[in-house]
Coordinates of N, CA and C and ligand atoms in Angstrom, one line a residue:
X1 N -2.4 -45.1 -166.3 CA -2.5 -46.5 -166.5 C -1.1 -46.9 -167.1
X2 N -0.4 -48.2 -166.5 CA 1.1 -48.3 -167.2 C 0.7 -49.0 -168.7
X3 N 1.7 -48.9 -169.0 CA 1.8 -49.8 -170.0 C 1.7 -51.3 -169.6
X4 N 1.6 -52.3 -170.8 CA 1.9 -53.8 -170.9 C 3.2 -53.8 -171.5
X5 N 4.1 -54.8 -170.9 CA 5.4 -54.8 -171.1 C 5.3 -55.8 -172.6
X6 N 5.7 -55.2 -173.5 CA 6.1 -56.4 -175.1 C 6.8 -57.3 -175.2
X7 N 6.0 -58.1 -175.6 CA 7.2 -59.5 -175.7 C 7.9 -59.4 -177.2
X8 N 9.3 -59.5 -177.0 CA 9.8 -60.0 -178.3 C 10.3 -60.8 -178.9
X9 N 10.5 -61.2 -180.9 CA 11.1 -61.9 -181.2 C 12.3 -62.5 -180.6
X10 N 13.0 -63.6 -180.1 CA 12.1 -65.0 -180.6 C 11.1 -65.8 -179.6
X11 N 10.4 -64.7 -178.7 CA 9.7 -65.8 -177.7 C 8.8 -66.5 -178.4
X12 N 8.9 -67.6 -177.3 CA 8.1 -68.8 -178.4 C 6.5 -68.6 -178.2
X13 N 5.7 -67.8 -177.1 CA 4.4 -67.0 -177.3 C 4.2 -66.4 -178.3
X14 N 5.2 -65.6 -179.3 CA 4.6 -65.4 -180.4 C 4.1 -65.9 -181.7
X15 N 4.4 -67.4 -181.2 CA 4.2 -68.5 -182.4 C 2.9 -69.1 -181.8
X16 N 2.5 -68.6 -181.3 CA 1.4 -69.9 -180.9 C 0.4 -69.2 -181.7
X17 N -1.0 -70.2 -181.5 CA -2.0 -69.7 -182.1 C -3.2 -69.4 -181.0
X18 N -3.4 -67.8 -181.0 CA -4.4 -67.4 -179.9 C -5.7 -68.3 -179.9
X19 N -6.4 -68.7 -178.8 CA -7.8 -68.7 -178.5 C -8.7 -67.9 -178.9
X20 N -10.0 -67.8 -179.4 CA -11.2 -67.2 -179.4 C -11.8 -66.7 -178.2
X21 N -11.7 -65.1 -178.3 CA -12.6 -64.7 -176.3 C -14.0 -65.4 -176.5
X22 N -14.3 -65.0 -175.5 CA -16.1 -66.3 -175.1 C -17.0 -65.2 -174.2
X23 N -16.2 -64.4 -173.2 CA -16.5 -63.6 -171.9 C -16.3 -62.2 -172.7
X24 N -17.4 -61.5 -172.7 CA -17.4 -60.2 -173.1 C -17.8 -59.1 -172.0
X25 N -16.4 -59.8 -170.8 CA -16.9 -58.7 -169.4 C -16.2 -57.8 -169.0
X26 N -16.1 -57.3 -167.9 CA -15.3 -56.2 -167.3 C -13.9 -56.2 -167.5
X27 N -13.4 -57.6 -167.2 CA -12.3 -57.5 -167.3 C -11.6 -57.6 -168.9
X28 N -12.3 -58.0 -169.7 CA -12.1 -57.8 -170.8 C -11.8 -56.7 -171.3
X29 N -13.3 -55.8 -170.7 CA -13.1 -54.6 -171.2 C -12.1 -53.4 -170.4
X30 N -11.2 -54.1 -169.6 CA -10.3 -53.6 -169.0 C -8.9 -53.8 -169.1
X31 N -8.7 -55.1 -170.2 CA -7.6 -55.9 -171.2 C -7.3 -54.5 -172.3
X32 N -8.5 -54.6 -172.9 CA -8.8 -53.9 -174.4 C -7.5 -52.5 -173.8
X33 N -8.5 -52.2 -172.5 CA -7.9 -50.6 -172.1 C -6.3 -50.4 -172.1
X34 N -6.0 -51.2 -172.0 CA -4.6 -51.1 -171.3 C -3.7 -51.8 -172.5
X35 N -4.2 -52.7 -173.5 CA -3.8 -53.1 -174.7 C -3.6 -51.7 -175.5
X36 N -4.6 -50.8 -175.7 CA -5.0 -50.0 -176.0 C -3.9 -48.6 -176.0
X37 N -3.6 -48.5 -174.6 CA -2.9 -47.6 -173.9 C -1.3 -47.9 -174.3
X38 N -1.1 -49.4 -174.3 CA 0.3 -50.3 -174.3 C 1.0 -49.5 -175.8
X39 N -0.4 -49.8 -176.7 CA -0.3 -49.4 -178.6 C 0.3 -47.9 -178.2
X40 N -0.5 -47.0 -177.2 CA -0.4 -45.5 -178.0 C 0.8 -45.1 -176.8
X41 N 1.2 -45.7 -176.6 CA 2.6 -45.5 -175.4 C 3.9 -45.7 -176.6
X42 N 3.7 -46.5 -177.6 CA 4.5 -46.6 -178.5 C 5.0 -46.0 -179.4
X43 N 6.4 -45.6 -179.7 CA 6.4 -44.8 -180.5 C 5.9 -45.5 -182.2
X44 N 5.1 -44.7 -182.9 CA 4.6 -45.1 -183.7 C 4.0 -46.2 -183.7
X45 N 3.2 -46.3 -182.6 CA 2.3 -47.4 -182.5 C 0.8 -47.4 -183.5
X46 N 0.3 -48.2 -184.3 CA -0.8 -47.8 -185.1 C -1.6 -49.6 -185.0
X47 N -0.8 -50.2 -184.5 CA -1.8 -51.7 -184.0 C -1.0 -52.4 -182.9
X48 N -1.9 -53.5 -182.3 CA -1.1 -54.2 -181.3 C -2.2 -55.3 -181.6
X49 N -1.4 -56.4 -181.0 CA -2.3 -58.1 -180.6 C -1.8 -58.5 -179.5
X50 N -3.3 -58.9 -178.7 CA -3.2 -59.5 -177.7 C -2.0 -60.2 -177.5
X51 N -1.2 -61.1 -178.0 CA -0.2 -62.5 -178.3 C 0.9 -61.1 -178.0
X52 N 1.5 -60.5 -178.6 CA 2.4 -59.3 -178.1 C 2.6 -59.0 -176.8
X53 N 1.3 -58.9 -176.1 CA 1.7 -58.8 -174.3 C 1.9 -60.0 -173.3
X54 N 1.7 -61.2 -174.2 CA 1.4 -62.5 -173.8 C 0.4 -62.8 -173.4
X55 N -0.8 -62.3 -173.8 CA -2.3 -62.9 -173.6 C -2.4 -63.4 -175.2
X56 N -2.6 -64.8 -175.0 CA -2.8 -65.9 -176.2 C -4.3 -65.7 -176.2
X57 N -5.0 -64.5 -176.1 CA -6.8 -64.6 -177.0 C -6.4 -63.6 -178.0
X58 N -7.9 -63.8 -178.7 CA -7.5 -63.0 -180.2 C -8.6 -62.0 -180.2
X59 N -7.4 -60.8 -180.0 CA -7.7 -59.5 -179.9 C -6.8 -58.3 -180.6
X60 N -7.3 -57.9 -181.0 CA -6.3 -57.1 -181.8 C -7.4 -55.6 -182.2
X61 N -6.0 -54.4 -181.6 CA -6.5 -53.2 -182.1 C -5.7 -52.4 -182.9
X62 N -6.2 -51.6 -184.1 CA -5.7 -51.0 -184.9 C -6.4 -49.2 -185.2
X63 N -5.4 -48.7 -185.3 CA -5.7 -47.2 -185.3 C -4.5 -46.7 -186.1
X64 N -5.0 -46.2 -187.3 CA -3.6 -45.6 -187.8 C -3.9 -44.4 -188.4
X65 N -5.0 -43.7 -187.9 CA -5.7 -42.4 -188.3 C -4.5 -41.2 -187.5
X66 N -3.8 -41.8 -186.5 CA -1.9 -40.9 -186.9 C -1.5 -40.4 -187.9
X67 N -1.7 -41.1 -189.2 CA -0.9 -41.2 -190.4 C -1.7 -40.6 -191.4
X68 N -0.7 -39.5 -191.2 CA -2.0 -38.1 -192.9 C -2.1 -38.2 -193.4
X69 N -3.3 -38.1 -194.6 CA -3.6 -38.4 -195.2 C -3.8 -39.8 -196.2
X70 N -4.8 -40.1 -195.4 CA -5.3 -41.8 -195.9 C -6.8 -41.7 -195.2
X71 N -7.4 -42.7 -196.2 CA -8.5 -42.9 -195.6 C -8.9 -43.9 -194.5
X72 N -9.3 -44.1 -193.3 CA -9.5 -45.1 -192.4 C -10.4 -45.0 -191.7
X73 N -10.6 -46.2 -191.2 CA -12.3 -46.5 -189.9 C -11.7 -45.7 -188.6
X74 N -10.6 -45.6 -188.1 CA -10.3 -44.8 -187.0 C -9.8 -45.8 -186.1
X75 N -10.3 -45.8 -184.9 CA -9.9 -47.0 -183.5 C -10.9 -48.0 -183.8
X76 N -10.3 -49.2 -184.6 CA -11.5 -50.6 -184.3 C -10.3 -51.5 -183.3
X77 N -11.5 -52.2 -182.7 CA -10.8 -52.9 -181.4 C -11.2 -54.5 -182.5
X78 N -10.6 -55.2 -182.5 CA -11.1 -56.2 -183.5 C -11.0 -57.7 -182.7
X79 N -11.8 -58.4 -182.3 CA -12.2 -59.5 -181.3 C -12.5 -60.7 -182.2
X80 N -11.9 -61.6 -182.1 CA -11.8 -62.7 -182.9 C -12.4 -62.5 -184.3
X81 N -11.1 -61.8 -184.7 CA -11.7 -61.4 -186.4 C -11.9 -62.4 -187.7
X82 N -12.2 -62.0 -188.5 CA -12.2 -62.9 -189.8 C -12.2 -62.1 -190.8
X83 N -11.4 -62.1 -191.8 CA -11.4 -61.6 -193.1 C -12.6 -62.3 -193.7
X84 N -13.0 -61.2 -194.7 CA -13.9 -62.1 -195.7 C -14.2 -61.8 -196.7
X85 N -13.0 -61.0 -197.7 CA -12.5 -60.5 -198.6 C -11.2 -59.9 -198.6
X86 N -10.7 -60.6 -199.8 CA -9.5 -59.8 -200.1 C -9.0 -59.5 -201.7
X87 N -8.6 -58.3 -202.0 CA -8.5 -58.1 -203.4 C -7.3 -57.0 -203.5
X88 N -6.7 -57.5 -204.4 CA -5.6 -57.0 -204.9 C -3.7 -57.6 -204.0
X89 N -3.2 -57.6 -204.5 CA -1.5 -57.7 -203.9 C -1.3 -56.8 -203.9
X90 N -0.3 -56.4 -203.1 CA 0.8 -54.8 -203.1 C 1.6 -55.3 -202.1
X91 N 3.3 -54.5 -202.4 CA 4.1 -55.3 -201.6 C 4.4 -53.9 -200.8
X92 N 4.8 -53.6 -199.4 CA 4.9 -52.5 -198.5 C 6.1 -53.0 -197.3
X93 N 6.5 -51.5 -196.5 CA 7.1 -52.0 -195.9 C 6.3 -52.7 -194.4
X94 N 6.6 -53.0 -193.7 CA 6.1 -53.0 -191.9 C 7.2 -53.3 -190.7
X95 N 6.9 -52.4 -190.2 CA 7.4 -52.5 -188.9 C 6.9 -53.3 -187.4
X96 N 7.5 -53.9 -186.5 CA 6.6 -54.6 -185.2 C 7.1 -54.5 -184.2
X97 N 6.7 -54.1 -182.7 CA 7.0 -53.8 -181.6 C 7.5 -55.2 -181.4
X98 N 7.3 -56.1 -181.9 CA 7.9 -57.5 -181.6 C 9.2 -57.5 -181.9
X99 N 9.2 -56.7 -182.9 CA 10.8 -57.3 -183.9 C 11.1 -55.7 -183.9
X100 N 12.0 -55.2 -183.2 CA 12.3 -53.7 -183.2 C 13.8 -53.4 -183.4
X101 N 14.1 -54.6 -183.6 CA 15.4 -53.8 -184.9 C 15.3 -54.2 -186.6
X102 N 14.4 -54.3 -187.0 CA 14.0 -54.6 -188.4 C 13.0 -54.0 -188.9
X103 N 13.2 -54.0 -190.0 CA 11.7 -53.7 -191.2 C 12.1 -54.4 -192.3
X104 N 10.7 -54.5 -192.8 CA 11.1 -56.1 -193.8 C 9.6 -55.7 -194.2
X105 N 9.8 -55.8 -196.3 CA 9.0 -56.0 -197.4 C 7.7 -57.1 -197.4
X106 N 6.8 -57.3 -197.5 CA 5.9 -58.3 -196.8 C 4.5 -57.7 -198.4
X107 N 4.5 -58.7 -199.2 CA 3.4 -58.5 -199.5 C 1.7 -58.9 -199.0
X108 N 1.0 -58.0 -199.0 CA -0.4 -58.2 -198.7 C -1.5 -57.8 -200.0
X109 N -3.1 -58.3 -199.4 CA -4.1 -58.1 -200.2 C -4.0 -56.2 -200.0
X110 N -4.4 -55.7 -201.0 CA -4.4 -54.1 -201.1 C -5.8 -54.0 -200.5
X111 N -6.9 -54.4 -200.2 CA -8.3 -54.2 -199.9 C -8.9 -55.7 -199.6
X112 N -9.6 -55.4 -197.9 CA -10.1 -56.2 -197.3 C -11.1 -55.8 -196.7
X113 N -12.1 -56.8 -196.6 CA -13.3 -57.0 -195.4 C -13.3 -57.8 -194.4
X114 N -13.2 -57.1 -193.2 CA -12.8 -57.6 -192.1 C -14.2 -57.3 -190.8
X115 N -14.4 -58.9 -190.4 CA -15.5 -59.0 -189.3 C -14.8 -58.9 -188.0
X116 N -15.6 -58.6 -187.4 CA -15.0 -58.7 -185.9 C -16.1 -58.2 -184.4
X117 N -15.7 -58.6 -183.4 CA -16.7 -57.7 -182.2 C -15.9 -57.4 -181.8
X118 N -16.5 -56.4 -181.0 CA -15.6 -55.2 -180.5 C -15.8 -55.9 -179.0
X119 N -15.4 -54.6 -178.0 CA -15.0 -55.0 -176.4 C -16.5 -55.1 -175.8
X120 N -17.4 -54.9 -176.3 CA -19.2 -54.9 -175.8 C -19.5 -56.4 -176.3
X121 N -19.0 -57.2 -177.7 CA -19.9 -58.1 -178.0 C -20.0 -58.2 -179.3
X122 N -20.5 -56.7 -179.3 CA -20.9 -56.2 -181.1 C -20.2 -56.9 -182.2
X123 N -21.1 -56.9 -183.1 CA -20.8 -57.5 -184.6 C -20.0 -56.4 -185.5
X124 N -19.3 -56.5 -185.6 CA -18.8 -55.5 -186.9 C -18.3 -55.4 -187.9
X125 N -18.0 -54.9 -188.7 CA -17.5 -55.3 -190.4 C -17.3 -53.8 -190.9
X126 N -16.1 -54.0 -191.5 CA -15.3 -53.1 -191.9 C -14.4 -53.3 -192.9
X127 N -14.5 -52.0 -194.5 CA -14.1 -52.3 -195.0 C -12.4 -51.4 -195.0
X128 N -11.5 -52.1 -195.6 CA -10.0 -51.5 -195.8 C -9.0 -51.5 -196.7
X129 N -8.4 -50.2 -196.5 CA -8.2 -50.7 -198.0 C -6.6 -49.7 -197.2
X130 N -5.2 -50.1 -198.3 CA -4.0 -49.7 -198.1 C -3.5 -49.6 -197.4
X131 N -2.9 -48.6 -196.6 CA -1.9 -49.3 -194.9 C -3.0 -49.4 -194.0
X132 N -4.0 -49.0 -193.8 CA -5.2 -49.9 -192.9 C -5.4 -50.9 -192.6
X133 N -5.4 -51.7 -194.3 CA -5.8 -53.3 -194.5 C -4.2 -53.3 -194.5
X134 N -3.3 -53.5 -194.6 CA -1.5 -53.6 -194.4 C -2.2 -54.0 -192.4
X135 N -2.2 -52.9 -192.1 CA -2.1 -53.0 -190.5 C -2.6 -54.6 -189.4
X136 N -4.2 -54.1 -190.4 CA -5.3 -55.4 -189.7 C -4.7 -56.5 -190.0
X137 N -4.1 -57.0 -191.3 CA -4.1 -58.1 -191.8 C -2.3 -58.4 -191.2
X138 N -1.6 -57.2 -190.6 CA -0.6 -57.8 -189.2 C -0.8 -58.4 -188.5
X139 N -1.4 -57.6 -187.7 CA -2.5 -58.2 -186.4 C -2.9 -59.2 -186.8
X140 N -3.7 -60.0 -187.5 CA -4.7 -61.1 -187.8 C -2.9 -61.9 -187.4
X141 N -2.2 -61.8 -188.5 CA -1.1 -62.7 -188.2 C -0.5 -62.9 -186.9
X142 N -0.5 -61.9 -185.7 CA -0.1 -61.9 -184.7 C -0.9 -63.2 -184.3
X143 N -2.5 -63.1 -184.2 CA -3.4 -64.0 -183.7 C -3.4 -65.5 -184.0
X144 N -2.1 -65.5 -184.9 CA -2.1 -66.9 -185.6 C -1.0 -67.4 -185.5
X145 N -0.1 -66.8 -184.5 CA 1.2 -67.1 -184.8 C 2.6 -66.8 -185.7
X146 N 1.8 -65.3 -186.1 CA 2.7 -65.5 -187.7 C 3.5 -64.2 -187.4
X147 N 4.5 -63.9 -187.7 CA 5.1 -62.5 -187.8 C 5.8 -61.5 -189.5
X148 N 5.9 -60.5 -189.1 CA 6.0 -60.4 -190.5 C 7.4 -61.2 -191.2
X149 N 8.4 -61.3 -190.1 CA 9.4 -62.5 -190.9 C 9.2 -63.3 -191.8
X150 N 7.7 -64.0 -190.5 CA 7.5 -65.8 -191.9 C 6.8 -65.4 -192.7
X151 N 6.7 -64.0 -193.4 CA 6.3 -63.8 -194.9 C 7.1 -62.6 -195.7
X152 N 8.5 -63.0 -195.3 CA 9.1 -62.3 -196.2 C 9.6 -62.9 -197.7
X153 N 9.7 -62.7 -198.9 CA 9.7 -63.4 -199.8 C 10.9 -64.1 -199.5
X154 N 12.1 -62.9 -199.2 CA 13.8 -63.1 -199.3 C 14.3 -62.2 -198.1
X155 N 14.6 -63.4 -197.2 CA 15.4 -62.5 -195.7 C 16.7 -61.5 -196.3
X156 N 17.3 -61.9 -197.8 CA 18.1 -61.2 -198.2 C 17.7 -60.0 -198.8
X157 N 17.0 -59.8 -199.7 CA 16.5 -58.4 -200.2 C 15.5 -57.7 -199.4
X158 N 14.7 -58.6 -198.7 CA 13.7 -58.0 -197.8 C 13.7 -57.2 -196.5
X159 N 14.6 -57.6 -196.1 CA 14.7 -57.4 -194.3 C 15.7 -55.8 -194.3
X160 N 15.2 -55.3 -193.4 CA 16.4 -53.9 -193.4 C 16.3 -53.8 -191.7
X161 N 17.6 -52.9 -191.4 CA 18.1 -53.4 -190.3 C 17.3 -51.8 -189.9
X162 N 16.3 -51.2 -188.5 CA 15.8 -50.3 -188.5 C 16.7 -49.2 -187.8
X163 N 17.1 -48.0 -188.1 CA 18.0 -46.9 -187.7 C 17.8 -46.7 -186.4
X164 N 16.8 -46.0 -186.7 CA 15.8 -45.0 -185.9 C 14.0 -45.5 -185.3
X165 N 14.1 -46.4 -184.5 CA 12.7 -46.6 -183.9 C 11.8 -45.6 -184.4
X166 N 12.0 -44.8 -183.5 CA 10.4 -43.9 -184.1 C 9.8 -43.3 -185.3
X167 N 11.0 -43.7 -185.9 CA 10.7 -43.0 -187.6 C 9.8 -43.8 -188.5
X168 N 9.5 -45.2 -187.5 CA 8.8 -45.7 -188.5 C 7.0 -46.4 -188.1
X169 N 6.5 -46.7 -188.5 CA 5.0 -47.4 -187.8 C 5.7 -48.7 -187.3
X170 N 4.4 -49.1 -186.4 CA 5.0 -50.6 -186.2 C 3.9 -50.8 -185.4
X171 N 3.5 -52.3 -185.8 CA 1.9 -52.8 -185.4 C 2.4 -54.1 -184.6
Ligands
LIG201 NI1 3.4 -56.6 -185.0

């Protein structure tokens, strides 16, 4: 199965704000696959959003059980999600298949609860905590328009220019 070709910074698809899916069908579940496939074709791929391939619905999957030792839910496919908890700050780095000559300091909640249905329909809820919730709470921003740029504190202290692609994650 090929890849989905990534769109990058500054297309103006990544600013928009995705739609909610409605159709929980075949072809859906044939989006997810290849969304899916697009993430693990990447080097250091550990999330992707729909809005990245240029499909404007809100979909977003994350997997960063790559990354040793940490605790995580594994492959959640996340379908018009919602947070609905968040506790703690911590500031981290991140990386994006959108923006691939950068990495930039981005603070997030350290632990989240996150709803969502998966590629069937299903209800789900999941809790996260450290580069997990770092990852999901990327993605949610993809679905909104947001990148990690428009939340850097200081394009000056924050932003680093990236060496080496594969050396780093990138959601
Ligand atoms: Ni990203």
């Amino acid at each position: 199965m090929a890849s989905l070709e990534i769109i990058t910074y500054p297309d103006e698809r990544l600013k928009q704000v995705a739609q909610p899916v409605e159709r929980f069908d075949e072809a859906l579940r044939r989006f997810v696959e290849r969304l899916e496939q697009t993430m693990r074709d990447a080097p250091g791929g550990v999330g992707i959003a729909a809005p990245q391939v240029g499909h404007l619905f809100r979909i977003a999957i994350v997997d960063v059980s790559s990354r040793p030792k940490i605790a995580c839910n594994g492959r959640m496919v996340l379908i018009n999600p919602e947070i609905l908890s968040w506790e703690g700050m911590v500031k981290g780095r991140e990386g994006c298949m959108s923006v691939p000559d950068f990495t930039g300091n981005v603070v997030r909640a350290e632990c989240i609860t996150v709803s969502a249905l998966d590629e069937t329909g299903r209800q789900r809820e999941y809790r996260c905590t450290g580069y997990e919730a770092r990852a999901v709470q990327h993605e949610i921003d993809h679905l909104d328009g947001l990148l990690f740029l428009d939340r850097l504190v200081s394009r000056r202290t924050d932003l680093f220019p990236r060496k080496n692609y594969g050396s780093r994650k990138s959601a």
